[in-house]
């Protein structure tokens, strides 16, 4: 072993997108032997086309733009003034192809290249935090409607083996509202991570129609890789995300799973002789989790651009025990908890998100944004759906004891509406081109359709129509609306709901 003389750092620059790296941001093929070179930060290689956006003599501050690199697909790669450099531009390179380590500008006597180094445990500086909460669109109705998060927020998926965590995270990677995707496979089994990488490399980007990997960075740390690299991978991921955030992009980190990251911390703590706390985890585990999730946020960068880092992780509690330390502490620090339900997963209800145990602390802020910008009735609609689902859950236990026919008509119709909410709104098929992702307009239309059917059924019941007649009505058009209409066909859903409501009114005659 030898000392590097500085904290663990990684090299940041053009050419990262589309690559597969280990926890130290070394290309996976070069890191296959797990024998680090003299410098843990791999020397930058490759040629890139640089175009200057400033002139000699200009006065620049940290974060100001020197130029841009082309060849990264539709995503612009901006070359900014380093955070510790500023002053007069003595010289800048002409447009052309340059090596990553080549000097492309000289500022106040300091050479600046296309790449820079940054300590992974030190947050990159910014001008200030932007407090406006803009929804982070996931394309999954159960999340966007009932437990949404904001851009620059944090969320965790908690669930046991076989409940659909990895599949849900893949959907968030493909359909999430982000410019750059950093996927961290932390402590996964090698065959699972290999299958995941193959799937990601074959996915088509819904934004551009090209490969999704063009704007994705994969940090692969299988369970047989060094435990220290696994512990560092989370910090590496958020450092890379902040690097693209400073360009004005919206980056999302998808980490699967932080439970194995915490296990790596526990193993390192035992080797260094640290005093163990709960279940052998180090006493500073809560502080480590808090420091990681606090690096999420929507900020105004040093150069005045708007950028975000959104963090979505998964937690795999042993035996499904959500009171174990990693799950308990994670729920304290994230803004949203998306809890998976084993019964829903075994019933083939996907995404198997429990609407009763999941929650989001961003709900109020997003409701304010929706009221001001897009959908004034968003909060009221969400509240009605939650109340109906919670009431139906209470009534289901009573119905199992005394029978459905013993319940009053209003309560029977509440159970009917709950089933329609689950099957027509919350359930989604990953294999359907029309239903794999859902645009905001269609989400609103489906929710309004279910509530319209509920209100119509209640009016019919109050007018004397028996509950059994209403229950036996054919609600198939509503259940098929999500598949029969396009991903953003809100008008088609509204038309189906209107026709269904008119057909229901004939029951009163």
Coordinates of C-alpha atoms in Angstrom, one line a residue:
X1 CA 0.0 0.0 0.0
X2 CA 1.1 3.6 -0.6
X3 CA -0.3 7.0 0.1
X4 CA -1.6 9.1 -2.7
X5 CA -1.3 12.3 -0.7
X6 CA -4.9 13.3 -1.3
X7 CA -8.4 12.0 -0.7
X8 CA -9.9 9.5 -3.1
X9 CA -10.7 11.4 -6.3
X10 CA -12.1 10.6 -9.7
X11 CA -11.5 12.2 -13.1
X12 CA -14.4 14.0 -14.6
X13 CA -14.6 14.9 -18.2
X14 CA -16.2 14.2 -21.6
X15 CA -16.6 10.6 -22.7
X16 CA -18.2 9.3 -19.5
X17 CA -21.7 8.8 -21.0
X18 CA -22.4 5.3 -22.3
X19 CA -19.6 3.7 -20.3
X20 CA -19.6 0.9 -17.7
X21 CA -17.2 1.6 -14.7
X22 CA -16.4 0.2 -11.3
X23 CA -16.8 2.0 -8.1
X24 CA -13.7 4.1 -8.7
X25 CA -14.8 5.2 -12.1
X26 CA -12.4 3.0 -13.9
X27 CA -13.6 1.3 -17.1
X28 CA -14.8 -2.2 -16.2
X29 CA -12.6 -4.0 -18.7
X30 CA -9.5 -2.2 -17.3
X31 CA -10.6 -2.9 -13.7
X32 CA -11.3 -6.6 -14.2
X33 CA -8.2 -7.7 -12.4
X34 CA -9.0 -5.4 -9.4
X35 CA -5.4 -4.4 -9.2
X36 CA -5.3 -0.5 -9.1
X37 CA -2.6 1.3 -10.9
X38 CA -0.2 3.7 -9.1
X39 CA -2.9 6.4 -9.4
X40 CA -6.4 5.3 -8.5
X41 CA -7.7 8.0 -10.8
X42 CA -7.2 6.6 -14.3
X43 CA -5.3 8.9 -16.7
X44 CA -7.7 10.5 -19.1
X45 CA -7.6 9.2 -22.7
X46 CA -9.5 9.8 -25.9
X47 CA -9.9 12.7 -28.3
X48 CA -12.8 15.1 -28.3
X49 CA -13.9 18.0 -30.5
X50 CA -13.8 21.2 -28.5
X51 CA -15.4 24.5 -29.6
X52 CA -14.6 27.7 -27.6
X53 CA -17.4 29.9 -26.3
X54 CA -15.3 32.8 -25.1
X55 CA -12.4 34.9 -26.2
X56 CA -8.9 35.8 -24.9
X57 CA -9.0 38.7 -22.5
X58 CA -12.4 37.8 -21.1
X59 CA -12.8 37.9 -17.3
X60 CA -14.3 34.7 -16.1
X61 CA -15.3 33.3 -12.7
X62 CA -15.6 29.7 -11.5
X63 CA -18.4 28.0 -13.2
X64 CA -18.4 30.2 -16.3
X65 CA -18.4 28.4 -19.7
X66 CA -15.2 28.1 -21.7
X67 CA -16.6 26.0 -24.5
X68 CA -18.4 22.8 -25.3
X69 CA -17.6 19.3 -26.6
X70 CA -19.6 17.8 -29.3
X71 CA -20.2 14.1 -30.0
X72 CA -22.2 13.2 -26.9
X73 CA -25.5 12.7 -28.7
X74 CA -28.2 15.4 -28.0
X75 CA -26.7 16.1 -24.6
X76 CA -24.5 19.2 -24.5
X77 CA -21.2 18.7 -22.6
X78 CA -20.1 22.1 -21.3
X79 CA -16.5 22.8 -20.3
X80 CA -16.6 25.2 -17.3
X81 CA -14.0 27.1 -15.4
X82 CA -12.8 25.0 -12.4
X83 CA -14.1 25.9 -9.0
X84 CA -10.6 27.1 -7.8
X85 CA -9.7 29.1 -10.9
X86 CA -10.8 32.6 -12.1
X87 CA -9.6 35.7 -13.8
X88 CA -8.5 36.8 -17.2
X89 CA -8.4 34.3 -20.1
X90 CA -4.8 34.4 -21.4
X91 CA -5.5 32.0 -24.2
X92 CA -8.0 29.5 -25.5
X93 CA -7.7 26.7 -28.0
X94 CA -9.2 27.0 -31.5
X95 CA -12.0 24.6 -32.5
X96 CA -10.6 21.1 -33.1
X97 CA -9.9 17.7 -31.8
X98 CA -7.9 17.4 -28.6
X99 CA -6.7 14.8 -26.1
X100 CA -8.6 14.8 -22.8
X101 CA -5.4 15.9 -21.0
X102 CA -4.5 18.7 -23.5
X103 CA -4.6 22.3 -22.2
X104 CA -7.5 24.0 -23.9
X105 CA -7.3 27.3 -22.0
X106 CA -5.0 29.3 -19.7
X107 CA -6.7 31.5 -17.1
X108 CA -4.6 33.9 -15.0
X109 CA -1.6 31.7 -15.7
X110 CA -3.3 28.4 -14.8
X111 CA -3.7 25.7 -17.4
X112 CA -7.2 24.2 -17.8
X113 CA -7.8 20.9 -19.6
X114 CA -10.9 19.0 -20.7
X115 CA -10.8 16.9 -17.5
X116 CA -10.6 17.7 -13.8
X117 CA -10.3 15.7 -10.6
X118 CA -12.7 15.9 -7.6
X119 CA -12.7 14.2 -4.2
X120 CA -15.8 11.9 -4.2
X121 CA -16.8 12.6 -0.6
X122 CA -16.7 16.4 -1.0
X123 CA -19.9 18.0 -2.5
X124 CA -19.3 20.2 -5.4
X125 CA -20.0 23.9 -4.7
X126 CA -23.0 25.8 -6.0
X127 CA -24.4 29.4 -5.8
X128 CA -27.6 28.5 -3.9
X129 CA -30.5 26.1 -3.7
X130 CA -33.7 26.6 -5.7
X131 CA -36.7 26.1 -3.4
X132 CA -39.3 25.7 -6.2
X133 CA -40.4 22.1 -6.3
X134 CA -41.1 20.8 -9.8
X135 CA -42.5 17.3 -10.1
X136 CA -40.2 14.5 -11.2
X137 CA -42.2 12.6 -13.7
X138 CA -41.7 8.8 -13.5
X139 CA -44.4 7.7 -15.9
X140 CA -45.7 5.3 -13.2
X141 CA -49.2 6.4 -12.1
X142 CA -49.1 5.0 -8.6
X143 CA -46.0 7.2 -8.0
X144 CA -47.0 10.3 -9.9
X145 CA -50.5 10.4 -8.6
X146 CA -50.2 9.1 -5.0
X147 CA -46.6 9.5 -3.8
X148 CA -44.8 12.0 -6.1
X149 CA -41.3 13.4 -5.7
X150 CA -39.8 16.6 -7.0
X151 CA -36.8 17.1 -9.2
X152 CA -33.8 17.3 -6.9
X153 CA -35.5 15.2 -4.2
X154 CA -34.8 11.7 -2.9
X155 CA -36.8 8.5 -2.6
X156 CA -36.2 4.9 -1.7
X157 CA -37.9 1.7 -2.8
X158 CA -38.2 -0.8 0.1
X159 CA -39.1 -4.4 -0.5
X160 CA -38.0 -8.0 -0.2
X161 CA -36.7 -10.4 -2.8
X162 CA -38.9 -11.0 -5.9
X163 CA -41.2 -8.0 -5.3
X164 CA -40.1 -6.0 -8.3
X165 CA -37.5 -3.5 -7.0
X166 CA -35.1 -3.9 -9.9
X167 CA -37.8 -3.8 -12.6
X168 CA -39.3 -0.6 -11.0
X169 CA -35.9 1.0 -11.0
X170 CA -35.4 0.1 -14.7
X171 CA -38.6 1.8 -15.5
X172 CA -37.5 4.9 -13.6
X173 CA -34.3 4.9 -15.6
X174 CA -36.1 4.7 -18.9
X175 CA -39.1 6.9 -18.3
X176 CA -37.9 9.2 -15.5
X177 CA -37.7 12.9 -16.3
X178 CA -33.9 13.2 -16.3
X179 CA -31.2 14.2 -18.8
X180 CA -28.4 11.9 -17.4
X181 CA -28.9 8.5 -15.7
X182 CA -26.3 7.2 -13.3
X183 CA -27.2 3.5 -12.5
X184 CA -25.3 2.0 -9.6
X185 CA -25.3 -1.8 -9.1
X186 CA -24.0 -2.0 -5.6
X187 CA -23.2 -5.5 -4.4
X188 CA -25.5 -7.2 -6.8
X189 CA -24.9 -10.8 -8.0
X190 CA -22.8 -10.9 -11.2
X191 CA -25.4 -12.7 -13.3
X192 CA -28.1 -10.3 -12.3
X193 CA -26.0 -7.2 -13.1
X194 CA -25.0 -8.7 -16.4
X195 CA -28.6 -9.2 -17.4
X196 CA -29.4 -5.7 -16.3
X197 CA -26.6 -4.2 -18.4
X198 CA -27.7 -6.2 -21.4
X199 CA -31.3 -4.9 -21.0
X200 CA -30.1 -1.3 -20.6
X201 CA -27.9 -1.4 -23.6
X202 CA -30.8 -2.7 -25.7
X203 CA -33.4 -0.2 -24.5
X204 CA -34.6 2.5 -26.9
X205 CA -34.5 6.1 -25.5
X206 CA -38.1 7.4 -25.6
X207 CA -36.7 10.9 -25.9
X208 CA -34.5 10.5 -28.9
X209 CA -35.3 7.1 -30.4
X210 CA -31.7 6.0 -30.1
X211 CA -30.0 3.8 -27.5
X212 CA -30.7 4.8 -23.9
X213 CA -27.1 4.1 -23.0
X214 CA -26.1 7.3 -24.8
X215 CA -27.1 9.2 -21.8
X216 CA -26.5 6.5 -19.1
X217 CA -23.5 5.8 -16.9
X218 CA -23.3 2.4 -15.2
X219 CA -21.2 1.8 -12.0
X220 CA -21.1 -1.9 -11.7
X221 CA -20.0 -3.3 -8.4
X222 CA -20.8 -7.0 -8.1
X223 CA -20.7 -8.9 -4.8
X224 CA -17.3 -10.4 -5.7
X225 CA -15.6 -7.0 -6.2
X226 CA -13.6 -5.3 -3.5
X227 CA -15.7 -4.2 -0.6
X228 CA -14.0 -0.8 -0.5
X229 CA -14.9 -0.1 -4.1
X230 CA -18.5 -0.9 -3.2
X231 CA -18.4 1.5 -0.3
X232 CA -17.0 4.2 -2.6
X233 CA -19.4 3.6 -5.5
X234 CA -22.3 5.6 -4.0
X235 CA -20.0 8.7 -3.5
X236 CA -18.6 8.3 -7.0
X237 CA -22.1 8.2 -8.4
X238 CA -23.2 11.4 -6.7
X239 CA -20.0 13.2 -7.7
X240 CA -20.6 12.3 -11.3
X241 CA -24.2 13.5 -11.0
X242 CA -23.1 16.8 -9.6
X243 CA -20.6 17.2 -12.5
X244 CA -23.5 17.1 -15.0
X245 CA -25.7 19.1 -12.7
X246 CA -23.1 21.9 -12.9
X247 CA -23.6 21.9 -16.7
X248 CA -27.3 22.7 -16.1
X249 CA -28.6 19.1 -16.7
X250 CA -31.0 17.1 -14.6
X251 CA -29.3 14.0 -13.3
X252 CA -30.8 11.0 -11.5
X253 CA -29.0 8.4 -9.5
X254 CA -30.5 5.0 -9.3
X255 CA -28.7 2.9 -6.7
X256 CA -29.6 -0.8 -6.2
X257 CA -29.1 -1.3 -3.3
X258 CA -28.0 0.8 -0.4
X259 CA -28.5 -2.2 1.9
X260 CA -25.4 -3.8 0.5
X261 CA -23.6 -0.5 0.6
X262 CA -24.3 -0.3 4.3
X263 CA -23.1 -3.9 4.6
X264 CA -19.8 -2.8 3.0
X265 CA -19.5 -0.1 5.6
X266 CA -20.1 -2.6 8.4
X267 CA -17.4 -4.9 7.0
X268 CA -14.9 -2.0 6.7
X269 CA -15.8 -0.8 10.3
X270 CA -15.1 -4.3 11.7
X271 CA -11.7 -4.4 9.9
X272 CA -10.7 -0.9 11.3
X273 CA -11.8 -1.8 14.8
X274 CA -14.7 0.8 15.0
X275 CA -17.2 0.3 17.8
X276 CA -20.3 -1.4 16.4
X277 CA -23.8 -0.2 17.0
X278 CA -27.1 -1.7 16.0
X279 CA -26.7 -5.1 14.3
X280 CA -23.0 -4.5 13.9
X281 CA -23.3 -1.4 11.7
X282 CA -20.9 1.5 12.5
X283 CA -22.3 4.2 14.8
X284 CA -21.9 6.8 12.0
X285 CA -24.3 4.9 9.6
X286 CA -27.0 7.5 10.1
X287 CA -24.6 10.3 9.4
X288 CA -23.3 8.6 6.3
X289 CA -26.8 8.1 4.9
X290 CA -27.7 11.7 5.7
X291 CA -24.6 13.0 4.0
X292 CA -25.4 11.0 0.9
X293 CA -29.0 12.0 0.5
X294 CA -28.3 15.6 1.3
X295 CA -26.3 15.9 -1.9
X296 CA -29.6 15.7 -3.8
X297 CA -31.2 19.0 -4.7
X298 CA -32.1 21.6 -7.2
X299 CA -29.5 24.3 -7.3
X300 CA -28.3 27.4 -9.1
X301 CA -24.8 26.5 -10.2
X302 CA -21.7 28.7 -9.9
X303 CA -22.3 29.7 -13.6
X304 CA -26.0 30.6 -12.9
X305 CA -27.5 27.5 -14.5
X306 CA -30.4 25.5 -13.1
X307 CA -29.4 21.8 -12.4
X308 CA -30.7 19.0 -10.3
X309 CA -29.5 15.7 -8.7
X310 CA -32.4 13.3 -7.9
X311 CA -31.5 10.2 -5.9
X312 CA -33.6 7.0 -6.0
X313 CA -32.3 4.0 -4.1
X314 CA -33.6 0.6 -3.1
X315 CA -33.4 -1.1 0.3
X316 CA -33.6 -4.8 0.8
X317 CA -34.4 -5.4 4.5
X318 CA -33.5 -9.0 5.6
X319 CA -36.8 -10.9 6.1
X320 CA -38.8 -7.9 5.1
X321 CA -38.1 -6.2 8.5
X322 CA -38.4 -2.5 7.8
X323 CA -37.4 -1.7 11.4
X324 CA -33.8 -2.8 10.8
X325 CA -31.2 0.0 10.9
X326 CA -30.7 0.7 7.2
X327 CA -34.4 0.8 6.4
X328 CA -35.3 2.8 9.5
X329 CA -32.5 5.4 9.0
X330 CA -33.2 5.7 5.3
X331 CA -36.8 6.5 5.9
X332 CA -35.7 9.4 8.1
X333 CA -33.7 11.1 5.4
X334 CA -35.5 10.6 2.1
X335 CA -38.4 12.6 0.9
X336 CA -40.4 9.7 -0.3
X337 CA -40.7 6.0 0.6
X338 CA -42.2 3.7 -2.0
X339 CA -43.0 0.5 -0.1
X340 CA -43.5 -2.7 -2.1
X341 CA -46.2 -5.2 -1.0
X342 CA -45.6 -9.0 -1.2
X343 CA -49.3 -9.8 -1.6
X344 CA -49.6 -7.4 -4.6
X345 CA -46.5 -8.8 -6.2
X346 CA -47.8 -12.4 -5.8
X347 CA -51.2 -11.3 -7.2
X348 CA -49.4 -10.0 -10.4
X349 CA -50.3 -6.4 -9.5
X350 CA -47.4 -4.3 -10.8
X351 CA -45.9 -2.0 -9.8
X352 CA -46.4 -3.6 -6.5
X353 CA -46.4 -0.3 -4.6
X354 CA -48.5 -0.3 -1.4
X355 CA -50.6 2.9 -1.4
X356 CA -51.2 2.5 2.3
X357 CA -47.6 2.4 3.6
X358 CA -45.9 4.6 0.9
X359 CA -45.7 8.3 1.5
X360 CA -44.0 11.5 0.1
X361 CA -43.0 14.6 2.0
X362 CA -43.0 16.5 -1.3
X363 CA -46.8 16.2 -1.7
X364 CA -47.7 19.7 -0.3
X365 CA -45.0 21.4 -2.4
X366 CA -46.0 19.7 -5.6
X367 CA -49.7 20.5 -4.9
X368 CA -48.7 24.2 -4.7
X369 CA -46.8 23.9 -8.0
X370 CA -49.7 22.0 -9.7
X371 CA -52.2 24.7 -8.5
X372 CA -50.0 27.5 -9.9
X373 CA -48.8 25.9 -13.2
X374 CA -50.8 23.0 -14.4
X375 CA -53.6 21.3 -12.5
X376 CA -55.5 23.3 -9.8
X377 CA -57.6 20.2 -8.8
X378 CA -54.6 17.9 -8.3
X379 CA -54.5 17.9 -4.5
X380 CA -58.3 17.4 -4.2
X381 CA -58.3 14.5 -6.7
X382 CA -55.3 12.8 -4.9
X383 CA -57.0 13.2 -1.5
X384 CA -60.2 11.6 -2.8
X385 CA -58.3 8.6 -4.2
X386 CA -56.4 8.2 -0.9
X387 CA -59.6 8.4 1.2
X388 CA -61.4 5.8 -1.0
X389 CA -58.5 3.4 -0.9
X390 CA -58.0 3.7 2.9
X391 CA -61.8 3.3 3.5
X392 CA -62.0 0.3 1.2
X393 CA -59.0 -1.3 3.1
X394 CA -61.0 -0.9 6.3
X395 CA -64.2 -2.2 4.9
X396 CA -62.6 -5.3 3.2
X397 CA -61.8 -6.8 6.6
X398 CA -65.5 -6.3 7.7
X399 CA -66.7 -7.8 4.4
X400 CA -64.6 -10.9 4.9
X401 CA -66.3 -11.4 8.2
X402 CA -69.9 -10.7 7.6
X403 CA -70.1 -10.9 3.8
X404 CA -70.4 -8.3 1.1
X405 CA -74.2 -8.4 1.0
X406 CA -74.4 -7.4 4.7
X407 CA -72.8 -4.0 4.0
X408 CA -74.8 -0.8 3.2
X409 CA -75.0 0.1 -0.4
X410 CA -72.6 3.1 0.0
X411 CA -69.9 0.9 1.5
X412 CA -70.3 -1.7 -1.2
X413 CA -69.8 0.9 -3.8
X414 CA -66.7 2.2 -2.0
X415 CA -65.2 -1.3 -2.4
X416 CA -66.2 -1.4 -6.0
X417 CA -64.5 2.0 -6.6
X418 CA -61.4 0.8 -4.8
X419 CA -61.1 -2.2 -7.2
X420 CA -61.5 0.2 -10.2
X421 CA -58.8 2.5 -8.8
X422 CA -56.4 -0.4 -8.4
X423 CA -57.1 -2.1 -11.8
X424 CA -57.9 0.9 -14.0
X425 CA -55.5 3.5 -12.6
X426 CA -52.7 2.1 -10.4
X427 CA -51.9 -1.1 -12.2
X428 CA -49.6 -0.8 -15.2
X429 CA -48.2 -3.3 -17.7
X430 CA -44.5 -3.1 -18.7
X431 CA -45.2 -5.2 -21.8
X432 CA -47.8 -2.7 -23.2
X433 CA -46.6 0.0 -25.5
X434 CA -49.6 2.1 -24.5
X435 CA -49.3 1.5 -20.7
X436 CA -45.5 1.1 -19.9
X437 CA -45.4 4.8 -19.3
X438 CA -48.2 7.3 -18.8
X439 CA -48.1 11.0 -19.6
X440 CA -49.5 13.5 -17.0
X441 CA -52.6 14.3 -19.1
X442 CA -53.6 10.6 -19.3
X443 CA -53.0 10.1 -15.6
X444 CA -55.4 12.9 -14.8
X445 CA -58.0 11.5 -17.3
X446 CA -57.8 8.0 -15.8
X447 CA -58.2 9.3 -12.3
X448 CA -61.1 11.6 -13.3
X449 CA -62.7 8.7 -15.1
X450 CA -62.7 6.4 -12.0
X451 CA -64.0 9.2 -9.8
X452 CA -66.7 10.1 -12.4
X453 CA -67.9 6.4 -12.3
X454 CA -67.9 6.5 -8.5
X455 CA -70.0 9.7 -8.4
X456 CA -72.4 8.3 -11.0
X457 CA -72.8 5.0 -9.0
X458 CA -73.5 6.9 -5.8
X459 CA -76.2 9.0 -7.5
X460 CA -77.8 5.9 -8.9
X461 CA -77.8 4.3 -5.5
X462 CA -79.4 7.3 -3.9
X463 CA -82.1 7.3 -6.6
X464 CA -83.0 3.7 -5.6
X465 CA -80.9 1.5 -7.9
X466 CA -79.8 -1.6 -5.9
X467 CA -76.1 -1.9 -5.2
X468 CA -76.1 -5.4 -6.7
X469 CA -77.2 -4.1 -10.1
X470 CA -74.5 -1.4 -10.1
X471 CA -71.9 -4.0 -9.1
X472 CA -72.9 -6.3 -12.0
X473 CA -72.6 -3.5 -14.6
X474 CA -69.8 -4.1 -17.2
X475 CA -66.9 -1.8 -16.4
X476 CA -64.6 -3.4 -18.9
X477 CA -64.3 -0.3 -21.1
X478 CA -62.8 1.6 -18.1
X479 CA -60.5 -1.2 -17.2
X480 CA -59.2 -1.5 -20.8
X481 CA -58.9 2.3 -21.3
X482 CA -55.2 2.4 -20.3
X483 CA -54.3 -0.2 -22.9
X484 CA -56.8 1.0 -25.6
X485 CA -55.5 4.6 -25.7
X486 CA -52.0 5.9 -26.4
X487 CA -49.5 6.9 -23.6
X488 CA -50.7 10.6 -23.9
X489 CA -54.2 10.2 -25.2
X490 CA -56.1 11.9 -22.4
X491 CA -59.1 12.8 -24.7
X492 CA -59.6 9.2 -25.6
X493 CA -59.8 8.2 -21.9
X494 CA -62.2 11.1 -21.3
X495 CA -64.4 9.9 -24.2
X496 CA -64.6 6.4 -22.8
X497 CA -65.4 7.6 -19.3
X498 CA -68.2 9.8 -20.7
X499 CA -69.7 7.0 -22.7
X500 CA -69.5 4.7 -19.7
X501 CA -71.2 7.2 -17.4
X502 CA -74.0 7.7 -19.9
X503 CA -74.5 3.9 -20.1
X504 CA -74.7 3.6 -16.3
X505 CA -77.5 6.2 -16.2
X506 CA -79.7 3.8 -18.1
X507 CA -79.8 1.5 -15.0
X508 CA -82.2 4.0 -13.3
X509 CA -84.8 3.4 -16.0

